[in-house]
Amino acid sequence: MKRMCAALLMVCGLAMSASGQAVVQREGEGTRRTELNAMELQPFAVENFGKLTDWQNGAALTSDVIAGKPVLLCTWGDWYSPSKRAVSLGTKLAEKYGKDGLIVVLAHHERGWDAAQKPAAPAGATLLIAHDSKGEFRKALKVDQDPDFYVIDRAGQMRFADIQIESVEAAVAEVVAEKKDAAAGVKDR
């Protein structure tokens, strides 16, 4: 039975560790993946939020706002159909984990902002939408293709950089379940 579950998870883009926990699958390879790996378990540069403009459903994020809260970052372009699935997932996760403090940020591509359909935040959730009008946010995160997903933990660390869409909910569930102290000590585990 355990083998069958592991095989099903692999087909869905997830793997299981020896302890039975889902393993978050990352995207990218070569030099870019090495650079993304180096971003993980490092403090997220909150000043990157200043590279986004035209915030909707709330104000621009600051270090005070995100302190102790998990954050899901999703890059997207409304004209690109895989991005529509990403927006739907981000909205669903904001609704599901909003009560637990999750903040979801949808950072739209520099092109197509005016025509983009921008979802409202679900009740009781923080779903922020912003415009990467100069592409600087994407450059800072080494985004290669929309959508890309990044997860920041309660300690303010980039926990997961550019992960597969199939792994996003598992990554979010992991950081939402942690206390800030546990997140801060993840490097030591």
mmCIF file of N, CA and C in Angstrom, residues 126-177:
data_model
loop_
_atom_site.group_PDB
_atom_site.id
_atom_site.type_symbol
_atom_site.label_atom_id
_atom_site.label_comp_id
_atom_site.label_asym_id
_atom_site.label_seq_id
_atom_site.Cartn_x
_atom_site.Cartn_y
_atom_site.Cartn_z
ATOM 1 N N THR A 126 -5.841 36.862 2.761
ATOM 2 C CA THR A 126 -5.020 37.908 2.162
ATOM 3 C C THR A 126 -4.509 37.404 0.822
ATOM 4 N N LEU A 127 -5.089 37.928 -0.239
ATOM 5 C CA LEU A 127 -4.691 37.619 -1.616
ATOM 6 C C LEU A 127 -4.380 38.951 -2.271
ATOM 7 N N LEU A 128 -3.107 39.271 -2.368
ATOM 8 C CA LEU A 128 -2.670 40.547 -2.925
ATOM 9 C C LEU A 128 -2.236 40.357 -4.368
ATOM 10 N N ILE A 129 -2.551 41.344 -5.168
ATOM 11 C CA ILE A 129 -2.175 41.329 -6.582
ATOM 12 C C ILE A 129 -1.352 42.583 -6.841
ATOM 13 N N ALA A 130 -0.244 42.399 -7.550
ATOM 14 C CA ALA A 130 0.627 43.531 -7.841
ATOM 15 C C ALA A 130 1.197 43.375 -9.250
ATOM 16 N N HIS A 131 1.707 44.479 -9.756
ATOM 17 C CA HIS A 131 2.233 44.540 -11.115
ATOM 18 C C HIS A 131 3.755 44.629 -11.068
ATOM 19 N N ASP A 132 4.404 43.711 -11.735
ATOM 20 C CA ASP A 132 5.861 43.757 -11.880
ATOM 21 C C ASP A 132 6.148 44.583 -13.128
ATOM 22 N N SER A 133 5.875 45.876 -13.035
ATOM 23 C CA SER A 133 5.839 46.752 -14.204
ATOM 24 C C SER A 133 7.168 46.877 -14.939
ATOM 25 N N LYS A 134 8.277 46.650 -14.269
ATOM 26 C CA LYS A 134 9.586 46.748 -14.922
ATOM 27 C C LYS A 134 10.313 45.406 -14.978
ATOM 28 N N GLY A 135 9.682 44.349 -14.500
ATOM 29 C CA GLY A 135 10.303 43.033 -14.500
ATOM 30 C C GLY A 135 11.382 42.862 -13.449
ATOM 31 N N GLU A 136 11.513 43.817 -12.543
ATOM 32 C CA GLU A 136 12.581 43.771 -11.543
ATOM 33 C C GLU A 136 12.324 42.712 -10.465
ATOM 34 N N PHE A 137 11.062 42.491 -10.115
ATOM 35 C CA PHE A 137 10.737 41.472 -9.119
ATOM 36 C C PHE A 137 11.121 40.092 -9.659
ATOM 37 N N ARG A 138 10.749 39.838 -10.915
ATOM 38 C CA ARG A 138 11.102 38.556 -11.542
ATOM 39 C C ARG A 138 12.614 38.368 -11.615
ATOM 40 N N LYS A 139 13.305 39.415 -11.961
ATOM 41 C CA LYS A 139 14.760 39.327 -12.064
ATOM 42 C C LYS A 139 15.368 38.975 -10.704
ATOM 43 N N ALA A 140 14.883 39.603 -9.639
ATOM 44 C CA ALA A 140 15.404 39.341 -8.294
ATOM 45 C C ALA A 140 15.156 37.896 -7.873
ATOM 46 N N LEU A 141 14.032 37.322 -8.310
ATOM 47 C CA LEU A 141 13.695 35.944 -7.938
ATOM 48 C C LEU A 141 14.168 34.917 -8.963
ATOM 49 N N LYS A 142 14.803 35.370 -10.029
ATOM 50 C CA LYS A 142 15.312 34.483 -11.077
ATOM 51 C C LYS A 142 14.185 33.697 -11.759
ATOM 52 N N VAL A 143 13.080 34.386 -11.983
ATOM 53 C CA VAL A 143 11.931 33.767 -12.643
ATOM 54 C C VAL A 143 12.291 33.516 -14.102
ATOM 55 N N ASP A 144 11.973 32.320 -14.579
ATOM 56 C CA ASP A 144 12.261 31.997 -15.974
ATOM 57 C C ASP A 144 11.002 31.850 -16.822
ATOM 58 N N GLN A 145 9.886 31.530 -16.195
ATOM 59 C CA GLN A 145 8.663 31.273 -16.954
ATOM 60 C C GLN A 145 7.477 31.365 -16.008
ATOM 61 N N ASP A 146 6.463 32.105 -16.411
ATOM 62 C CA ASP A 146 5.238 32.129 -15.600
ATOM 63 C C ASP A 146 4.460 30.860 -15.825
ATOM 64 N N PRO A 147 3.842 30.328 -14.790
ATOM 65 C CA PRO A 147 3.955 30.772 -13.406
ATOM 66 C C PRO A 147 5.157 30.125 -12.703
ATOM 67 N N ASP A 148 5.716 30.850 -11.760
ATOM 68 C CA ASP A 148 6.725 30.319 -10.854
ATOM 69 C C ASP A 148 6.219 30.538 -9.436
ATOM 70 N N PHE A 149 6.555 29.624 -8.533
ATOM 71 C CA PHE A 149 6.069 29.667 -7.156
ATOM 72 C C PHE A 149 7.238 29.676 -6.184
ATOM 73 N N TYR A 150 7.113 30.511 -5.157
ATOM 74 C CA TYR A 150 8.112 30.657 -4.111
ATOM 75 C C TYR A 150 7.367 30.699 -2.777
ATOM 76 N N VAL A 151 7.954 30.102 -1.740
ATOM 77 C CA VAL A 151 7.310 30.066 -0.437
ATOM 78 C C VAL A 151 8.281 30.600 0.614
ATOM 79 N N ILE A 152 7.791 31.563 1.384
ATOM 80 C CA ILE A 152 8.550 32.165 2.480
ATOM 81 C C ILE A 152 7.959 31.633 3.783
ATOM 82 N N ASP A 153 8.817 31.214 4.703
ATOM 83 C CA ASP A 153 8.311 30.647 5.963
ATOM 84 C C ASP A 153 8.090 31.732 7.015
ATOM 85 N N ARG A 154 7.606 31.318 8.187
ATOM 86 C CA ARG A 154 7.270 32.254 9.261
ATOM 87 C C ARG A 154 8.494 32.988 9.821
ATOM 88 N N ALA A 155 9.685 32.455 9.584
ATOM 89 C CA ALA A 155 10.917 33.107 10.033
ATOM 90 C C ALA A 155 11.429 34.103 8.986
ATOM 91 N N GLY A 156 10.696 34.269 7.886
ATOM 92 C CA GLY A 156 11.099 35.211 6.844
ATOM 93 C C GLY A 156 12.130 34.671 5.880
ATOM 94 N N GLN A 157 12.323 33.362 5.887
ATOM 95 C CA GLN A 157 13.293 32.733 4.993
ATOM 96 C C GLN A 157 12.620 32.260 3.711
ATOM 97 N N MET A 158 13.334 32.354 2.611
ATOM 98 C CA MET A 158 12.866 31.734 1.381
ATOM 99 C C MET A 158 13.017 30.235 1.580
ATOM 100 N N ARG A 159 11.916 29.566 1.836
ATOM 101 C CA ARG A 159 11.978 28.137 2.111
ATOM 102 C C ARG A 159 12.078 27.348 0.815
ATOM 103 N N PHE A 160 11.241 27.699 -0.155
ATOM 104 C CA PHE A 160 11.217 26.978 -1.426
ATOM 105 C C PHE A 160 11.244 27.982 -2.572
ATOM 106 N N ALA A 161 12.216 27.839 -3.470
ATOM 107 C CA ALA A 161 12.358 28.747 -4.607
ATOM 108 C C ALA A 161 12.064 28.004 -5.904
ATOM 109 N N ASP A 162 11.072 28.457 -6.629
ATOM 110 C CA ASP A 162 10.630 27.906 -7.908
ATOM 111 C C ASP A 162 10.324 26.412 -7.799
ATOM 112 N N ILE A 163 9.118 26.134 -7.336
ATOM 113 C CA ILE A 163 8.685 24.748 -7.161
ATOM 114 C C ILE A 163 7.600 24.389 -8.159
ATOM 115 N N GLN A 164 7.458 23.112 -8.394
ATOM 116 C CA GLN A 164 6.441 22.621 -9.327
ATOM 117 C C GLN A 164 5.058 22.897 -8.776
ATOM 118 N N ILE A 165 4.122 23.201 -9.666
ATOM 119 C CA ILE A 165 2.759 23.524 -9.244
ATOM 120 C C ILE A 165 2.139 22.396 -8.423
ATOM 121 N N GLU A 166 2.511 21.167 -8.735
ATOM 122 C CA GLU A 166 1.974 20.017 -8.003
ATOM 123 C C GLU A 166 2.475 19.967 -6.558
ATOM 124 N N SER A 167 3.548 20.672 -6.255
ATOM 125 C CA SER A 167 4.132 20.680 -4.913
ATOM 126 C C SER A 167 3.720 21.896 -4.086
ATOM 127 N N VAL A 168 3.044 22.846 -4.693
ATOM 128 C CA VAL A 168 2.761 24.106 -4.002
ATOM 129 C C VAL A 168 1.942 23.897 -2.733
ATOM 130 N N GLU A 169 0.875 23.137 -2.808
ATOM 131 C CA GLU A 169 0.044 22.976 -1.611
ATOM 132 C C GLU A 169 0.804 22.272 -0.496
ATOM 133 N N ALA A 170 1.619 21.274 -0.814
ATOM 134 C CA ALA A 170 2.408 20.588 0.214
ATOM 135 C C ALA A 170 3.405 21.551 0.859
ATOM 136 N N ALA A 171 4.030 22.403 0.060
ATOM 137 C CA ALA A 171 4.990 23.381 0.589
ATOM 138 C C ALA A 171 4.284 24.381 1.503
ATOM 139 N N VAL A 172 3.125 24.869 1.067
ATOM 140 C CA VAL A 172 2.365 25.824 1.872
ATOM 141 C C VAL A 172 1.914 25.169 3.175
ATOM 142 N N ALA A 173 1.392 23.953 3.083
ATOM 143 C CA ALA A 173 0.931 23.247 4.289
ATOM 144 C C ALA A 173 2.074 23.088 5.289
ATOM 145 N N GLU A 174 3.269 22.807 4.796
ATOM 146 C CA GLU A 174 4.425 22.634 5.680
ATOM 147 C C GLU A 174 4.756 23.916 6.427
ATOM 148 N N VAL A 175 4.844 25.046 5.724
ATOM 149 C CA VAL A 175 5.228 26.291 6.403
ATOM 150 C C VAL A 175 4.096 26.853 7.262
ATOM 151 N N VAL A 176 2.865 26.609 6.888
ATOM 152 C CA VAL A 176 1.728 27.070 7.689
ATOM 153 C C VAL A 176 1.689 26.315 9.013
ATOM 154 N N ALA A 177 2.032 25.031 8.999
ATOM 155 C CA ALA A 177 1.963 24.196 10.201
ATOM 156 C C ALA A 177 3.064 24.503 11.212
#
